[in-house]
Coordinates of N, CA and C in Angstrom, one line a residue:
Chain S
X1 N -11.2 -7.3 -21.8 CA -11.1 -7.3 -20.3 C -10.7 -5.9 -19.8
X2 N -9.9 -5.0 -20.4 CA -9.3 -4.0 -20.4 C -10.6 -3.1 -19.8
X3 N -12.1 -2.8 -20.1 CA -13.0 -2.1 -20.4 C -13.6 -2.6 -19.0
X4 N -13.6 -4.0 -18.6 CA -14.3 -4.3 -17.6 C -14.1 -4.2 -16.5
X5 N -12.2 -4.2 -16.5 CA -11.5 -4.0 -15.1 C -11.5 -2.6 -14.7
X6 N -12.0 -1.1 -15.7 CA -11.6 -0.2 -15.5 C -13.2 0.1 -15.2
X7 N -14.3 -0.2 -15.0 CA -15.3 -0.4 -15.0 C -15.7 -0.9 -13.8
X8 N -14.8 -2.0 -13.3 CA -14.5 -2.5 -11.5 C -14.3 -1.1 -10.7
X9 N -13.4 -1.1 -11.4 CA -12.1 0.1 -10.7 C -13.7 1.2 -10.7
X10 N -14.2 1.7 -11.6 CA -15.5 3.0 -11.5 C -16.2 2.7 -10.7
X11 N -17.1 1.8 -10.3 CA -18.4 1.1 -9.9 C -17.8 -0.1 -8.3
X12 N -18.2 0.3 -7.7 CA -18.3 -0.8 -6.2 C -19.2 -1.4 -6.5
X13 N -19.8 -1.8 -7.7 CA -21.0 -2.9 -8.0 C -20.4 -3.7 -9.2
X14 N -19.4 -3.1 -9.9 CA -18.9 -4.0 -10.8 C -17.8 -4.6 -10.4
X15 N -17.9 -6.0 -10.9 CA -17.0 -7.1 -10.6 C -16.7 -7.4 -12.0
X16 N -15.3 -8.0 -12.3 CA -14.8 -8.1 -13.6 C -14.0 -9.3 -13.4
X17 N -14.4 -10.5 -13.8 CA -13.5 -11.8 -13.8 C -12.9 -12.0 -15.5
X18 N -12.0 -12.3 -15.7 CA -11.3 -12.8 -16.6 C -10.8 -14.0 -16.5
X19 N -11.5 -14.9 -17.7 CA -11.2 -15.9 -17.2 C -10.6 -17.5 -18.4
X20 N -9.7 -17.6 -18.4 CA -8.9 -18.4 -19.2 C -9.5 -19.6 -19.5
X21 N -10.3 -19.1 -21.0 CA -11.3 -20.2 -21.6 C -10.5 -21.9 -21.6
X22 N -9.7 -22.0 -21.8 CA -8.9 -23.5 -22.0 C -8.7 -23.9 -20.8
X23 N -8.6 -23.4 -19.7 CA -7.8 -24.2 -18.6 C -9.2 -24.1 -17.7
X24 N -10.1 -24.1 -18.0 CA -11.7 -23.9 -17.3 C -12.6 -24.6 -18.3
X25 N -12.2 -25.6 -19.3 CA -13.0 -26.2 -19.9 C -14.7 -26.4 -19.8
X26 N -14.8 -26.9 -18.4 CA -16.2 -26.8 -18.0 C -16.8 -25.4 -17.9
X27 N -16.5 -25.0 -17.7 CA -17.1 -23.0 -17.0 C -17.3 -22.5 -18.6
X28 N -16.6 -22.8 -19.4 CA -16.3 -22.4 -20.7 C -17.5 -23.4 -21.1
X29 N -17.5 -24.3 -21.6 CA -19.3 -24.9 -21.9 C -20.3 -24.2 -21.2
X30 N -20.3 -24.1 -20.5 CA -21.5 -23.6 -19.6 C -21.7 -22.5 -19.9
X31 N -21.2 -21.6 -20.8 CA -21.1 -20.4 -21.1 C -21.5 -20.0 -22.1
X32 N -21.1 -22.0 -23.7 CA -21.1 -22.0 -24.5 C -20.2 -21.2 -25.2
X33 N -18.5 -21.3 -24.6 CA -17.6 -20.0 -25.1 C -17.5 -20.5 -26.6
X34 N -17.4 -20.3 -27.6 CA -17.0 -20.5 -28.9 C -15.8 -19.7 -29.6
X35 N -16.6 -18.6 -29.4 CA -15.0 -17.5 -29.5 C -14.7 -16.7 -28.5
X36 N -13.2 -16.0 -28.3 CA -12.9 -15.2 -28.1 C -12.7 -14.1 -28.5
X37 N -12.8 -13.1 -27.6 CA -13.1 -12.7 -26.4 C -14.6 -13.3 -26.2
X38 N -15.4 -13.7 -25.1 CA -16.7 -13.7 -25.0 C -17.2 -13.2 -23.6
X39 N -18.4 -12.2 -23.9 CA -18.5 -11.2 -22.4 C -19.8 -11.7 -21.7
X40 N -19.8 -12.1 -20.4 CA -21.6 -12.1 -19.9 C -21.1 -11.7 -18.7
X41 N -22.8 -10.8 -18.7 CA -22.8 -10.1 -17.8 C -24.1 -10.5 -17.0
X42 N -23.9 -10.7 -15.7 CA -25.2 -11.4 -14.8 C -25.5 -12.2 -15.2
X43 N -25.1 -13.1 -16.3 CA -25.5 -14.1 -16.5 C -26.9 -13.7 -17.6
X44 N -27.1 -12.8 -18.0 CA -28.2 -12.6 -18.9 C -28.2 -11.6 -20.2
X45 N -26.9 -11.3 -20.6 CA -26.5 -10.9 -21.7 C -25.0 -11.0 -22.2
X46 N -24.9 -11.5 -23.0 CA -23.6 -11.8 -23.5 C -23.2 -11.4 -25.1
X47 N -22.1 -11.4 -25.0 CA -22.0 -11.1 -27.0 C -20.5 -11.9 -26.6
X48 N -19.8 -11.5 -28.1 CA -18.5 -12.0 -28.6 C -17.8 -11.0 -29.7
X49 N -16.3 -10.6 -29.0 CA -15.7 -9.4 -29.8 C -15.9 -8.8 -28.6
X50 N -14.4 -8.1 -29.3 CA -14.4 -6.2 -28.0 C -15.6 -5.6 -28.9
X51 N -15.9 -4.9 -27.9 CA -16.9 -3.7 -28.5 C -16.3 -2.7 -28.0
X52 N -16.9 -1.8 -28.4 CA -16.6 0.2 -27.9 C -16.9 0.4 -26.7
X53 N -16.3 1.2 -25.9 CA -16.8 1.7 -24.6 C -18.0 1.9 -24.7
X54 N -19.0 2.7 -25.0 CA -20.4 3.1 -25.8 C -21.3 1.7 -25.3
X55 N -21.1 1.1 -25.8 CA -21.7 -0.6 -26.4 C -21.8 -1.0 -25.4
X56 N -20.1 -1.1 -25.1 CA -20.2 -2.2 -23.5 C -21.1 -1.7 -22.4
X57 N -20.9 -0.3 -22.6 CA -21.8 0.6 -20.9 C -23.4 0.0 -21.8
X58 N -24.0 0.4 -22.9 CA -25.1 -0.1 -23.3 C -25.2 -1.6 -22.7
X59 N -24.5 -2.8 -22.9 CA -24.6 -4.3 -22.6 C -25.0 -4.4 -21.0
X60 N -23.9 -3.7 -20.2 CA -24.1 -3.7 -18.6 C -25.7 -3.1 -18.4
X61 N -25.9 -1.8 -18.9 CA -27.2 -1.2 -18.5 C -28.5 -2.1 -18.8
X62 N -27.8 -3.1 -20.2 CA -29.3 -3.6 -20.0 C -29.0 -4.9 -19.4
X63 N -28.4 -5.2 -18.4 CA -28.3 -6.3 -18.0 C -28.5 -5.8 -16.3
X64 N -28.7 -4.7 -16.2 CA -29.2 -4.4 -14.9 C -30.8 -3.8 -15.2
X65 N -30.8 -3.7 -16.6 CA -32.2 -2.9 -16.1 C -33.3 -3.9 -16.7
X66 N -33.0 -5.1 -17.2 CA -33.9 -6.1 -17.6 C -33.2 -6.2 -19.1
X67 N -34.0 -6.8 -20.1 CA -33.9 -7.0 -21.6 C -33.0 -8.4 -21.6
X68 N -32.9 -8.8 -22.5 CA -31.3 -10.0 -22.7 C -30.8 -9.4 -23.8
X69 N -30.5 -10.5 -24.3 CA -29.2 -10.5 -25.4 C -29.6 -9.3 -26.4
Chain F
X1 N 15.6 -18.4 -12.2 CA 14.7 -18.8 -13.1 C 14.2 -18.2 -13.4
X2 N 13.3 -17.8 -14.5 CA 12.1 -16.4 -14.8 C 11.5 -17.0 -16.3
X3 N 10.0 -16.1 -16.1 CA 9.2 -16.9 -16.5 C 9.2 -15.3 -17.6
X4 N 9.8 -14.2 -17.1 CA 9.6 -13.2 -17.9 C 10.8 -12.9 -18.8
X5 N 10.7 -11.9 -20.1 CA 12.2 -11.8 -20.8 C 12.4 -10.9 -20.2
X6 N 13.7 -10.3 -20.7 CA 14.3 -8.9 -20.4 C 13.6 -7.4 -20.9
X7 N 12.9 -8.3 -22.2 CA 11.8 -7.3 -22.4 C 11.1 -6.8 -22.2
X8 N 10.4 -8.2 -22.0 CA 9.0 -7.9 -20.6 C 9.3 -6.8 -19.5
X9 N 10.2 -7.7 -19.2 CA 10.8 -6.5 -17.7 C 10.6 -5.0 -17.7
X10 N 11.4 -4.9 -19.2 CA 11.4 -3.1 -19.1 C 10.1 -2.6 -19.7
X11 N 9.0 -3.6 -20.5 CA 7.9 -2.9 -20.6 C 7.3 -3.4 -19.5
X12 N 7.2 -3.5 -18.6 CA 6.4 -3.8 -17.3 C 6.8 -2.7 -16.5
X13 N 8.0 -2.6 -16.4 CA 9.1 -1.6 -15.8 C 8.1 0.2 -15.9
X14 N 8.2 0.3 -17.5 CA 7.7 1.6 -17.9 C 6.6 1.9 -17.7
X15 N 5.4 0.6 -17.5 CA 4.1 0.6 -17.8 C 4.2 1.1 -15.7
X16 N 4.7 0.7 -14.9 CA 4.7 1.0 -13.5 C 5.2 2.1 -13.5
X17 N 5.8 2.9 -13.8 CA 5.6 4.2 -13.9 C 5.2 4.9 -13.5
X18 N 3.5 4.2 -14.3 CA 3.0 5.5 -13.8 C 1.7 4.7 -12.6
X19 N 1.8 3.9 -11.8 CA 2.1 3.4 -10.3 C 1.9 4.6 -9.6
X20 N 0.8 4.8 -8.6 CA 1.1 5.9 -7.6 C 0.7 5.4 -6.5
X21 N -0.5 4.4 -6.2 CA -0.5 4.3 -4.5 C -0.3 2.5 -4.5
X22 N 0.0 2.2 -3.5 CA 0.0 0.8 -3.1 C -0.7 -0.1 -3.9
X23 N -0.4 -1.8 -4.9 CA -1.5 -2.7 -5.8 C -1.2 -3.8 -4.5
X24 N -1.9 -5.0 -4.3 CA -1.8 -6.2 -3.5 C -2.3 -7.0 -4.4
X25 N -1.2 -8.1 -5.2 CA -2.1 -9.1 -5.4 C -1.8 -10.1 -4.9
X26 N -3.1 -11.0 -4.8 CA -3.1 -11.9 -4.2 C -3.9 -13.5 -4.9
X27 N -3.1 -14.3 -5.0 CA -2.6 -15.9 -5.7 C -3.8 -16.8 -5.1
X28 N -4.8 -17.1 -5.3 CA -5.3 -18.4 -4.6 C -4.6 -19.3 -5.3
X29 N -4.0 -20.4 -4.9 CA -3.6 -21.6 -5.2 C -4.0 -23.1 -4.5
X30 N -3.5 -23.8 -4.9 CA -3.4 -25.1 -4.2 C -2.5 -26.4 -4.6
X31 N -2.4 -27.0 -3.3 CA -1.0 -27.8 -3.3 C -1.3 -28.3 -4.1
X32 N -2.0 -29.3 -4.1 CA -2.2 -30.2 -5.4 C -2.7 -29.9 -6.6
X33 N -3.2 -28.6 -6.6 CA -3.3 -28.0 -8.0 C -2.4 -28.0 -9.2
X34 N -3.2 -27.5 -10.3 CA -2.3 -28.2 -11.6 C -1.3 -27.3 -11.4
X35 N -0.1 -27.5 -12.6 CA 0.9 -26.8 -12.7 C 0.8 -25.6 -12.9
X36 N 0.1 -24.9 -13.5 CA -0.7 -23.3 -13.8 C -0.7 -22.4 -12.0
X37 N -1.0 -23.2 -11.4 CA -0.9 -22.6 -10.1 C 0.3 -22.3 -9.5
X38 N 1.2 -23.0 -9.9 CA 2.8 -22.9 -9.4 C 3.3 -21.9 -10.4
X39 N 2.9 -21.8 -11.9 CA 3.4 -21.0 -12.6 C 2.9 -19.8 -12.3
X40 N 1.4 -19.4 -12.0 CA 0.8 -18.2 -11.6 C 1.6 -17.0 -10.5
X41 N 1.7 -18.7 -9.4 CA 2.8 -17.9 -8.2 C 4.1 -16.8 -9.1
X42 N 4.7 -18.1 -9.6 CA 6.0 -17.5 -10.0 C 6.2 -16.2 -10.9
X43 N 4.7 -16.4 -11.9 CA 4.5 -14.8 -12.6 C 4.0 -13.7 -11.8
X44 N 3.5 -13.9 -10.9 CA 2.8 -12.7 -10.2 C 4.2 -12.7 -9.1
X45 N 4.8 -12.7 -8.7 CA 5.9 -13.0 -8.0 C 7.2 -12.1 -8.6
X46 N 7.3 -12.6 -9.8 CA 8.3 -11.6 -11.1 C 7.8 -10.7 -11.2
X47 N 6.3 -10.1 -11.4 CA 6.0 -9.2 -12.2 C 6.1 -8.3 -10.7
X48 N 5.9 -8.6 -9.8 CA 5.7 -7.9 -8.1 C 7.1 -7.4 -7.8
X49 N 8.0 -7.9 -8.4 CA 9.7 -7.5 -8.3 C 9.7 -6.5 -8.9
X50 N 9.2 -6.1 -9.7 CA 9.3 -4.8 -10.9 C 9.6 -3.8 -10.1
X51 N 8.2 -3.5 -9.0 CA 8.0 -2.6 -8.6 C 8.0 -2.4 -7.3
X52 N 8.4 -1.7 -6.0 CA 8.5 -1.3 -4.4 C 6.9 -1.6 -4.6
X53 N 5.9 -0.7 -5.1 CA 3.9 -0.9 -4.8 C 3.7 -1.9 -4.9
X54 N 4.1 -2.7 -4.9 CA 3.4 -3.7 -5.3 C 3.7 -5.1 -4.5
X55 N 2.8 -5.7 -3.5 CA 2.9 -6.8 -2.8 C 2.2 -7.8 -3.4
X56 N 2.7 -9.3 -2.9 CA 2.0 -10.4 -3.3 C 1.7 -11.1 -2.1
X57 N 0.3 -11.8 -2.0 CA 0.4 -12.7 -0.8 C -0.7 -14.3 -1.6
X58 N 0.1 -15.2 -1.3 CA -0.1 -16.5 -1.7 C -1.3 -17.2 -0.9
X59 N -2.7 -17.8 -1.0 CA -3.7 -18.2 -0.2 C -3.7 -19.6 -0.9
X60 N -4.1 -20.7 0.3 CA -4.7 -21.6 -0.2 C -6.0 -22.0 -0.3
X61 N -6.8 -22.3 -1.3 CA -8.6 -22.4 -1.3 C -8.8 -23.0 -0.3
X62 N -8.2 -24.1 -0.1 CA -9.1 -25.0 1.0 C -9.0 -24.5 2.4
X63 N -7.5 -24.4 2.9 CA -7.0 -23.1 4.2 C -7.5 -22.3 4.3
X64 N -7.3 -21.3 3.2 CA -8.2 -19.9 3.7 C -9.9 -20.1 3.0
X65 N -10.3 -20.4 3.3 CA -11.5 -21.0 2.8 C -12.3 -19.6 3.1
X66 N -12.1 -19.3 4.5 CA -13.1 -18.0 4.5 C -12.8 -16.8 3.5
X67 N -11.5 -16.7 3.4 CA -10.9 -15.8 2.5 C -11.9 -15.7 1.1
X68 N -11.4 -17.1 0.6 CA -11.4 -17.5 -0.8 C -13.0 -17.0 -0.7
X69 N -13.8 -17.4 0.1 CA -14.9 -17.1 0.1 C -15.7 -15.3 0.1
X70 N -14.8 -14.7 0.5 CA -15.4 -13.1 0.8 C -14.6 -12.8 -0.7
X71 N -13.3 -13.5 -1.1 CA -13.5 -12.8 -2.5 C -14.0 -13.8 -3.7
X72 N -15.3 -14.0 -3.2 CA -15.5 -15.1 -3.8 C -14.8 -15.4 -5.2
X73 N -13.4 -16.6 -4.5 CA -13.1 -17.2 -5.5 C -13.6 -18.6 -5.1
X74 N -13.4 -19.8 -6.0 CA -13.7 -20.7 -5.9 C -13.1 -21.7 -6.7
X75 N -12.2 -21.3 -7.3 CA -11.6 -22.3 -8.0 C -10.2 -21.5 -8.5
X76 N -8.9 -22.1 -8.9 CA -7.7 -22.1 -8.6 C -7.3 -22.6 -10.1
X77 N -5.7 -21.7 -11.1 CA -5.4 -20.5 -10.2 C -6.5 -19.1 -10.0
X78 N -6.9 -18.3 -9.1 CA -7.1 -17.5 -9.3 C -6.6 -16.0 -8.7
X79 N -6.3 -15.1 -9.4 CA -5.8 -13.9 -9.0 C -6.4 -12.6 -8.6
X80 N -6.4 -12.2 -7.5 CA -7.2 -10.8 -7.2 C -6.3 -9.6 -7.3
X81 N -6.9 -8.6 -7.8 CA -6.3 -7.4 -8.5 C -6.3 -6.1 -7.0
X82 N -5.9 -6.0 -6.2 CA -6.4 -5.1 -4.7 C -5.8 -3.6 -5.2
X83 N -6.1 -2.4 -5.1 CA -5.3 -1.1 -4.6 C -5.7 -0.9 -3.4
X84 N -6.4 0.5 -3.5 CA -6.8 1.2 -2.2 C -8.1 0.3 -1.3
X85 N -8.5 -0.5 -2.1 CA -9.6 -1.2 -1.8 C -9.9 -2.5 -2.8
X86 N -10.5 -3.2 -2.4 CA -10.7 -4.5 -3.6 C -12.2 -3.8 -4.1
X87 N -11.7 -4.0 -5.6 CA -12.3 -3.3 -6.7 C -13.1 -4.5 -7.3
X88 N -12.5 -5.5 -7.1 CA -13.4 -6.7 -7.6 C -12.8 -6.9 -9.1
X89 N -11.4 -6.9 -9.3 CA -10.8 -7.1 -10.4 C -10.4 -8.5 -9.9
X90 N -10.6 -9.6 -11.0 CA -10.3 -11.2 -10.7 C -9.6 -11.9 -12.2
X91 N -8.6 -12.7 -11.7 CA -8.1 -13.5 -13.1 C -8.1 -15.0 -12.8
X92 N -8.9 -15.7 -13.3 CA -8.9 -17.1 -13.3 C -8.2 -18.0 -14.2
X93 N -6.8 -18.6 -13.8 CA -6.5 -19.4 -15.2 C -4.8 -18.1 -15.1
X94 N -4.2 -18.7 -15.5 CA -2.3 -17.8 -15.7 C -2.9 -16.5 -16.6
X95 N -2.4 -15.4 -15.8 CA -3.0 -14.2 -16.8 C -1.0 -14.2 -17.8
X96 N -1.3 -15.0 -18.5 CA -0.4 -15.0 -19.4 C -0.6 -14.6 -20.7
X97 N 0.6 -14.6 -21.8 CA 0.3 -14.2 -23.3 C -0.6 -12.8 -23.3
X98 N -1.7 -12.9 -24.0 CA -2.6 -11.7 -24.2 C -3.2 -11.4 -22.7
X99 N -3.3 -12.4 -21.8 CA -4.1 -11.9 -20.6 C -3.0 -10.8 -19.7
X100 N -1.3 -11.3 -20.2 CA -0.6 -10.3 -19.0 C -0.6 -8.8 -19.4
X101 N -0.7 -8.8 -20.6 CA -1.1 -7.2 -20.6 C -2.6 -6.5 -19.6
X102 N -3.5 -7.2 -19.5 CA -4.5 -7.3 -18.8 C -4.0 -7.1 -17.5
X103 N -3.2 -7.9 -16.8 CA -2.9 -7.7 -15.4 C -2.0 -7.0 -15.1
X104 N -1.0 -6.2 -16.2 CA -0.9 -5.3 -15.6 C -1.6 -4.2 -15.6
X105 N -2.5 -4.1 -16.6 CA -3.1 -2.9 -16.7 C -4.0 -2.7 -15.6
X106 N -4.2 -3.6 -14.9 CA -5.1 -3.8 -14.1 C -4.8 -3.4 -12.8
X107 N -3.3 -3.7 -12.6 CA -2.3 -3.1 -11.4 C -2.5 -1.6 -11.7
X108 N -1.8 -1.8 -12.8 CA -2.0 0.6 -12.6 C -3.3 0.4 -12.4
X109 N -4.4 0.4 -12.9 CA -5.5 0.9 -12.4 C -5.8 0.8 -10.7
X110 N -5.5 -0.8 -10.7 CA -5.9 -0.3 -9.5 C -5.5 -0.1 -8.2
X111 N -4.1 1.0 -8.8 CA -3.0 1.5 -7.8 C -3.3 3.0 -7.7
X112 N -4.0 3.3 -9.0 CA -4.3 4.7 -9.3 C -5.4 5.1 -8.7
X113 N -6.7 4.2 -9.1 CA -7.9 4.5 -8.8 C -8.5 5.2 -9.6
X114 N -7.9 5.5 -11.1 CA -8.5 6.5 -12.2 C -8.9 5.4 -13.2
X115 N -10.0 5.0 -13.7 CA -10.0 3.6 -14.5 C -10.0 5.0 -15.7
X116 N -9.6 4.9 -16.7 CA -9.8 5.7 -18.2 C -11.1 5.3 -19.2
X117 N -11.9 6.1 -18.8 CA -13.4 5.7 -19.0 C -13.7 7.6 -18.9
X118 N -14.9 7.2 -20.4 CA -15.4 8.8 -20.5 C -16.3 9.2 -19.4
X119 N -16.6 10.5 -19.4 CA -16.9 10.8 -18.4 C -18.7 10.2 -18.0
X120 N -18.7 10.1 -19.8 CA -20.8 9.6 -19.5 C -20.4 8.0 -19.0
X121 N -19.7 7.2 -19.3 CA -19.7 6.2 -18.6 C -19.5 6.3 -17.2
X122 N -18.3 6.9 -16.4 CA -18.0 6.8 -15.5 C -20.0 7.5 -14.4
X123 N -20.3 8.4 -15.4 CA -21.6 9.1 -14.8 C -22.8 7.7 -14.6
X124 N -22.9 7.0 -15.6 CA -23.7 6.0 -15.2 C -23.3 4.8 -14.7
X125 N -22.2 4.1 -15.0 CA -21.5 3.1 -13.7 C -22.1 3.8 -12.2
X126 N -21.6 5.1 -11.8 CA -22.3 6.1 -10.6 C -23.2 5.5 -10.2
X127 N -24.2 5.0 -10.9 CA -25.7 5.3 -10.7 C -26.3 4.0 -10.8
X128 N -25.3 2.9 -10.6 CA -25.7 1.6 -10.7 C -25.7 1.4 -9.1
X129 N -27.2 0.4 -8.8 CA -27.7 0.3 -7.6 C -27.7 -1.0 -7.2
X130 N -27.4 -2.3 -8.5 CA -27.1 -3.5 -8.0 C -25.5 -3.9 -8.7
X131 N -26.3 -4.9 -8.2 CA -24.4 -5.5 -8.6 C -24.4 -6.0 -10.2
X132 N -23.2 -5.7 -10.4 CA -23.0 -6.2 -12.0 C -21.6 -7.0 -12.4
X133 N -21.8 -8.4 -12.1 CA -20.8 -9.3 -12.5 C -20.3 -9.3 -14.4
X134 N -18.7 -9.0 -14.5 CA -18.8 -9.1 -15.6 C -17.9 -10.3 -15.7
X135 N -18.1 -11.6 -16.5 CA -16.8 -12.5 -16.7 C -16.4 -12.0 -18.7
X136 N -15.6 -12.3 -18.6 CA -14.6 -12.2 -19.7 C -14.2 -13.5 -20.2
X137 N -14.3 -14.1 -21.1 CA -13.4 -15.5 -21.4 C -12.7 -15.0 -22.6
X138 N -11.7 -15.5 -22.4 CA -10.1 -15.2 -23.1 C -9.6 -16.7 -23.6
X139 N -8.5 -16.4 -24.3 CA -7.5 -17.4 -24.0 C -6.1 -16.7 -24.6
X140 N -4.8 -17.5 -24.4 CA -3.7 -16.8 -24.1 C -3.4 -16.3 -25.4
X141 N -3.8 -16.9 -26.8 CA -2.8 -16.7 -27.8 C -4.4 -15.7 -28.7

């Protein structure tokens, strides 16, 4: 979460929700959360685990510029 | 009553520090909402005592409905992270256990306005032309 909110804070386009897989049970299926941490972004790429700053800016870029998972 | 230790206090304490312009956060709740909502209040509430920067203001989803709506929240508890501007920092669910490190870090940032990000990232975040929702799922332990 730490990477996404600072990421908010960079970008007036990025939005960073955190969001407490157990007490959102539904939102959490719909997401298919399994493990934690789990990241999606626009709803068209997602992983599971922190990744590196590196990675994550790679995951957002291709989630604005087409591709999925 | 307190929902934080003595501990907490002084690392929350230290972590505000380094605090430089004004954070607002602000609680969507609701009356009849689960207990997490009354607890939310009361942590964002303690952790807002720490520091002079730092204000809280309590909304109800259904009352302020317009509100809830321009930051689009939609469901309860949820927390908005404000500095100089809403940054679009959001916590859904008690940012407790592993998530309170999260909200405060989220306060300094976005009291500072400096997120700690290299400078190639901060260069292409820049250059982003639509919008990029990130959600996060966590849980506390």
């Amino acid at each position: 979460m730490r990477l996404a909110q600072h990421m908010a804070v960079a970008s007036d386009q990025v939005r960073a929700d955190c969001i407490e897989a157990n007490e959102f049970p539904e939102w959490s299926q719909q997401y298919r959360v399994m493990a934690v941490p789990k990241v999606v972004i626009n709803d068209r790429v997602q992983f599971e685990g922190a990744l590196p700053e590196r990675d994550f800016l790679s995951a957002v870029l291709r989630a604005v510029n087409g591709g999925g998972t | 009553m307190g929902i934080l230790t003595d501990r907490d206090r002084e690392a929350v304490k230290r972590e505000f520090e380094k605090l430089t312009g004004p954070v607002k956060v602000i609680v969507f709740s609701q009356e009849l909402g689960s207990e997490t909502c009354q607890q939310t209040e009361w942590l964002v509430k303690e952790v807002a005592e720490l520091t002079d920067k730092a204000s809280v203001e309590v909304l109800n989803l259904i009352l302020d409905r317009e509100k809830a709506e321009a930051y689009g929240v939609d469901r309860v508890p949820a927390v908005v992270v404000e500095g100089a501007k809403d940054y679009g920092i959001r916590f859904f669910g008690i940012p407790a256990g592993y998530e309170f490190t999260n909200l405060i870090d989220a306060m300094v940032v976005a009291s500072t306005g400096t997120p700690a990000l290299s400078e190639e990232t901060r260069a292409a975040l820049g250059g982003l032309t639509s919008p990029v929702h990130i959600k996060v799922f966590t849980t506390p332990t």
